[in-house]
Amino acid sequence: MTLAAPSKLGSGLVDASIDVTGARRTYELPDLSHLVALHDVDLSIESGTFVSVIGPSGCGKSTLLRIIGGLEQPDAGSVTVCGVSPKEAAAAKALGFVPQTPALLPWLTVLKNVTLPTKVNKRRNRTPLPDMEDLLRKAGLGDAMHKLPLQLSGGMQQRAAIVRAFGLRPDVMLMDEPFSALDEFTREALQEQLLDLWEETRSTVVFVTHSVSEAVRLSDRVVVMAPRPGRIVDVIDVDLPRPRPAALLESPEFHHYEGAVRDRLREAFEHGSRAGAAKGDQ
Amino acid sequence: MTVIEERAAGLGRGVVAATTRDVRAHRRRRRLAFLRPTYWAPFAVMLVVVAAGWHLGAERMPYLLPPLSDVFGVLRDEPGYFVENSWVTLREALIGLGIGFAVAFLLAILISEVPVARRAIMPIAVVLNVTPLVAIAPALVVAFGFGAAPKLILTSLICFFPILINTAVGLRSVPKQVLQVFQTMDASRWEVLRHIRIPGSLPYVFAALQIVFPLSVIGAVVAELSAAGSSAGLGTTIQVATSMNRLSMVWAAIFVLALMGSLLLLFATVVERKVLHWHESKQSDS
């Protein structure tokens, strides 16, 4: 089975890039003060790159992801995904979304769960339909195919959720801390599988995480964000060869990038809390 | 697949086979559990105590309680009569339940999909629920006569509210992240309803059915009691027998009603277990 990216995107859209310009999102809190989740954020992501967004809680990384996915509207600024609005990209089935919890339907077997996306918004399905059984087997879920989600471990459930999203052959994959609830060992195994899947589809990935090593291992670029107000402080290119096996995690180059990301995070955090104290919460 | 992975997969299969065997043995033990005295003895003892109490009571106050033997005597002498009248009451209960269920289910979907409809429908539903329906029964009989209509209306009214509330809550119980996943695929409202909301509401719907199956019998009997001229039904039997002071007949009808309610509840439970085998509350094997 080949999953090589076609010259034209499966969704019929031109180019799987993402452009965010001047995005602002403010939440009103119960005490009527405002929390600036995103403060004039600019970000452009080229087609086919794997980008991680990292930052402390409350820096707006999940908000950014939801805005790209059309799950939330920015108060100001514009977002285009594959050259169109997020809503239109969703309508073209160009998006895949993996939330923090597996979000599987407990009454469907794993196989039925991962094929359900082909039963909604059918007109825009890819042809031919992907072989989900094969994809599940590749993800190590061959024996679990006909089991219910409740009968699986958390790691296997999250794997099924990832297969569900990749099964759509999305041009853009949005992942919101998908591994944050898993133990270290499962996490690393799943990172490897995610990279394997991605090597085949080469879709554009936006991966929100709060783990530095995860960000460095997975990504071509790491976007570092800071809170109060939520903003991007740096974009670090990770120039490590692919594929990136587990052994890479111990190499000096890897540590170099980890250190760089960690430094930027610390700076941003210290600066952010000082600015927050001086200005008050806007 | 590498050699190691293959070996791991093979090991995995072995583990799966072993656990299946365990599960089967476990199920067999569970199926035979009712044979153990700890399972049936408490109920049997309780049954004997109640029967003995009844017997003592009936001996001292024959004008209040008929002897149990008389009650079963009535059942034995006229089984056809009881089957016929039970069927009348059961039919009223089930048709009324069916109507109540259909209306409540559709309104629950409307409420959950259209917030404005909620504000229109809920106040009326709540008022209906707090009004003692026993008090409405005579008025319904006056309006609709002695036929089946007032019985079906009362039964469906009684069943309406629990189904409406539970289904509405169930339809809204879908986790936000599931909805977000399907929103990014541009699933239509109907697709979300059909594939996610309605199946997700089933545990709530079945909880309502467990309440409502026995309630439907109450509705039918109350309506029959209020319609003094009804031709049939166990409620009518009770009323006629009371006026003729045939206590054993009254109690025989009560026993049959209790049996009917229990069987309906059992039916609801069995169907629930079959349909909701996926639900956490039914995962007894692990």
CSV table of N, CA, C and O in Angstrom, one decimal, chain B residues 177-219:
chain,number,residue,atom,x,y,z
B,177,GLN,N,-14.9,16.7,23.2
B,177,GLN,CA,-13.8,16.4,22.3
B,177,GLN,C,-14.3,15.4,21.2
B,177,GLN,O,-13.8,15.5,20.1
B,178,VAL,N,-15.2,14.6,21.5
B,178,VAL,CA,-15.8,13.7,20.4
B,178,VAL,C,-16.5,14.6,19.4
B,178,VAL,O,-16.3,14.5,18.2
B,179,LEU,N,-17.3,15.6,19.9
B,179,LEU,CA,-17.9,16.5,18.9
B,179,LEU,C,-16.9,17.3,18.1
B,179,LEU,O,-17.1,17.5,16.9
B,180,GLN,N,-15.8,17.7,18.8
B,180,GLN,CA,-14.8,18.5,18.0
B,180,GLN,C,-14.2,17.7,16.9
B,180,GLN,O,-14.0,18.2,15.8
B,181,VAL,N,-13.9,16.4,17.2
B,181,VAL,CA,-13.4,15.5,16.2
B,181,VAL,C,-14.3,15.5,14.9
B,181,VAL,O,-13.8,15.6,13.8
B,182,PHE,N,-15.6,15.4,15.2
B,182,PHE,CA,-16.5,15.3,14.0
B,182,PHE,C,-16.8,16.6,13.4
B,182,PHE,O,-17.2,16.7,12.3
B,183,GLN,N,-16.6,17.7,14.2
B,183,GLN,CA,-16.8,19.0,13.6
B,183,GLN,C,-15.7,19.3,12.6
B,183,GLN,O,-15.9,19.9,11.6
B,184,THR,N,-14.4,18.8,12.9
B,184,THR,CA,-13.4,19.0,11.9
B,184,THR,C,-13.5,18.2,10.7
B,184,THR,O,-12.7,18.3,9.7
B,185,MET,N,-14.5,17.3,10.7
B,185,MET,CA,-14.8,16.5,9.4
B,185,MET,C,-16.0,17.1,8.8
B,185,MET,O,-16.5,16.6,7.8
B,186,ASP,N,-16.6,18.2,9.3
B,186,ASP,CA,-17.8,18.8,8.8
B,186,ASP,C,-18.9,17.8,8.8
B,186,ASP,O,-19.7,17.8,7.8
B,187,ALA,N,-19.1,17.0,9.8
B,187,ALA,CA,-20.2,16.1,9.9
B,187,ALA,C,-21.5,17.0,10.1
B,187,ALA,O,-21.5,18.0,10.8
B,188,SER,N,-22.6,16.6,9.4
B,188,SER,CA,-23.8,17.4,9.5
B,188,SER,C,-24.5,17.2,10.9
B,188,SER,O,-24.1,16.2,11.6
B,189,ARG,N,-25.4,18.0,11.2
B,189,ARG,CA,-26.2,17.9,12.4
B,189,ARG,C,-26.8,16.5,12.5
B,189,ARG,O,-26.8,15.8,13.5
B,190,TRP,N,-27.4,16.1,11.4
B,190,TRP,CA,-28.1,14.8,11.3
B,190,TRP,C,-27.1,13.7,11.6
B,190,TRP,O,-27.4,12.7,12.3
B,191,GLU,N,-25.9,13.8,10.9
B,191,GLU,CA,-24.9,12.7,11.1
B,191,GLU,C,-24.5,12.6,12.5
B,191,GLU,O,-24.3,11.5,13.1
B,192,VAL,N,-24.3,13.7,13.2
B,192,VAL,CA,-23.9,13.7,14.6
B,192,VAL,C,-25.0,13.1,15.4
B,192,VAL,O,-24.7,12.3,16.3
B,193,LEU,N,-26.2,13.5,15.1
B,193,LEU,CA,-27.3,12.9,15.9
B,193,LEU,C,-27.4,11.4,15.7
B,193,LEU,O,-27.5,10.7,16.7
B,194,ARG,N,-27.3,11.0,14.5
B,194,ARG,CA,-27.5,9.6,14.2
B,194,ARG,C,-26.3,8.7,14.7
B,194,ARG,O,-26.6,7.6,15.2
B,195,HIS,N,-25.1,9.2,14.4
B,195,HIS,CA,-24.0,8.3,14.7
B,195,HIS,C,-23.5,8.5,16.2
B,195,HIS,O,-22.8,7.6,16.7
B,196,ILE,N,-23.7,9.6,16.8
B,196,ILE,CA,-23.1,9.9,18.1
B,196,ILE,C,-24.1,10.2,19.2
B,196,ILE,O,-24.1,9.5,20.2
B,197,ARG,N,-25.0,11.1,18.9
B,197,ARG,CA,-25.9,11.5,20.0
B,197,ARG,C,-26.9,10.4,20.4
B,197,ARG,O,-27.1,10.1,21.6
B,198,ILE,N,-27.6,9.9,19.4
B,198,ILE,CA,-28.6,8.9,19.8
B,198,ILE,C,-28.0,7.6,20.4
B,198,ILE,O,-28.5,7.2,21.4
B,199,PRO,N,-27.0,7.0,19.8
B,199,PRO,CA,-26.4,5.9,20.5
B,199,PRO,C,-25.9,6.2,21.8
B,199,PRO,O,-26.0,5.4,22.8
B,200,GLY,N,-25.3,7.4,22.0
B,200,GLY,CA,-24.8,7.8,23.2
B,200,GLY,C,-25.8,8.0,24.3
B,200,GLY,O,-25.5,8.0,25.5
B,201,SER,N,-27.1,8.3,23.9
B,201,SER,CA,-28.1,8.6,24.8
B,201,SER,C,-28.7,7.3,25.4
B,201,SER,O,-29.5,7.3,26.3
B,202,LEU,N,-28.4,6.1,24.7
B,202,LEU,CA,-29.1,4.9,25.1
B,202,LEU,C,-29.0,4.5,26.6
B,202,LEU,O,-30.0,4.1,27.1
B,203,PRO,N,-27.9,4.6,27.2
B,203,PRO,CA,-27.9,4.3,28.6
B,203,PRO,C,-28.9,5.1,29.4
B,203,PRO,O,-29.5,4.6,30.3
B,204,TYR,N,-29.1,6.3,29.1
B,204,TYR,CA,-30.0,7.2,29.8
B,204,TYR,C,-31.5,6.8,29.4
B,204,TYR,O,-32.3,6.7,30.3
B,205,VAL,N,-31.7,6.4,28.2
B,205,VAL,CA,-33.0,6.0,27.7
B,205,VAL,C,-33.4,4.7,28.4
B,205,VAL,O,-34.5,4.6,28.9
B,206,PHE,N,-32.5,3.8,28.6
B,206,PHE,CA,-32.8,2.5,29.3
B,206,PHE,C,-33.0,2.7,30.7
B,206,PHE,O,-33.9,2.1,31.3
B,207,ALA,N,-32.3,3.7,31.3
B,207,ALA,CA,-32.6,4.0,32.7
B,207,ALA,C,-34.0,4.5,32.9
B,207,ALA,O,-34.7,4.1,33.8
B,208,ALA,N,-34.5,5.3,31.9
B,208,ALA,CA,-35.8,5.8,31.9
B,208,ALA,C,-36.8,4.6,31.7
B,208,ALA,O,-37.9,4.5,32.4
B,209,LEU,N,-36.5,3.7,30.8
B,209,LEU,CA,-37.4,2.6,30.5
B,209,LEU,C,-37.6,1.7,31.8
B,209,LEU,O,-38.7,1.2,32.0
B,210,GLN,N,-36.6,1.6,32.6
B,210,GLN,CA,-36.7,0.8,33.8
B,210,GLN,C,-37.7,1.4,34.8
B,210,GLN,O,-38.4,0.7,35.5
B,211,ILE,N,-37.8,2.7,34.7
B,211,ILE,CA,-38.7,3.4,35.6
B,211,ILE,C,-40.1,3.3,35.0
B,211,ILE,O,-41.1,3.1,35.7
B,212,VAL,N,-40.2,3.4,33.7
B,212,VAL,CA,-41.4,3.7,33.0
B,212,VAL,C,-42.2,2.4,32.7
B,212,VAL,O,-43.4,2.4,32.7
B,213,PHE,N,-41.5,1.3,32.5
B,213,PHE,CA,-42.3,0.0,32.3
B,213,PHE,C,-43.2,-0.3,33.4
B,213,PHE,O,-44.4,-0.5,33.2
B,214,PRO,N,-42.8,-0.3,34.7
B,214,PRO,CA,-43.7,-0.5,35.8
B,214,PRO,C,-44.7,0.6,35.9
B,214,PRO,O,-45.9,0.4,36.2
B,215,LEU,N,-44.3,1.8,35.7
B,215,LEU,CA,-45.2,3.0,35.8
B,215,LEU,C,-46.4,2.8,34.8
B,215,LEU,O,-47.5,3.3,35.1
B,216,SER,N,-46.1,2.3,33.6
B,216,SER,CA,-47.2,2.2,32.6
B,216,SER,C,-48.3,1.3,33.1
B,216,SER,O,-49.5,1.6,32.9
B,217,VAL,N,-48.0,0.3,33.9
B,217,VAL,CA,-49.1,-0.6,34.5
B,217,VAL,C,-49.9,0.3,35.5
B,217,VAL,O,-51.1,0.2,35.5
B,218,ILE,N,-49.2,1.1,36.3
B,218,ILE,CA,-49.9,1.9,37.2
B,218,ILE,C,-50.9,2.8,36.5
B,218,ILE,O,-52.0,3.0,36.9
B,219,GLY,N,-50.4,3.5,35.4
B,219,GLY,CA,-51.2,4.4,34.6
B,219,GLY,C,-52.5,3.7,34.2
B,219,GLY,O,-53.6,4.2,34.3
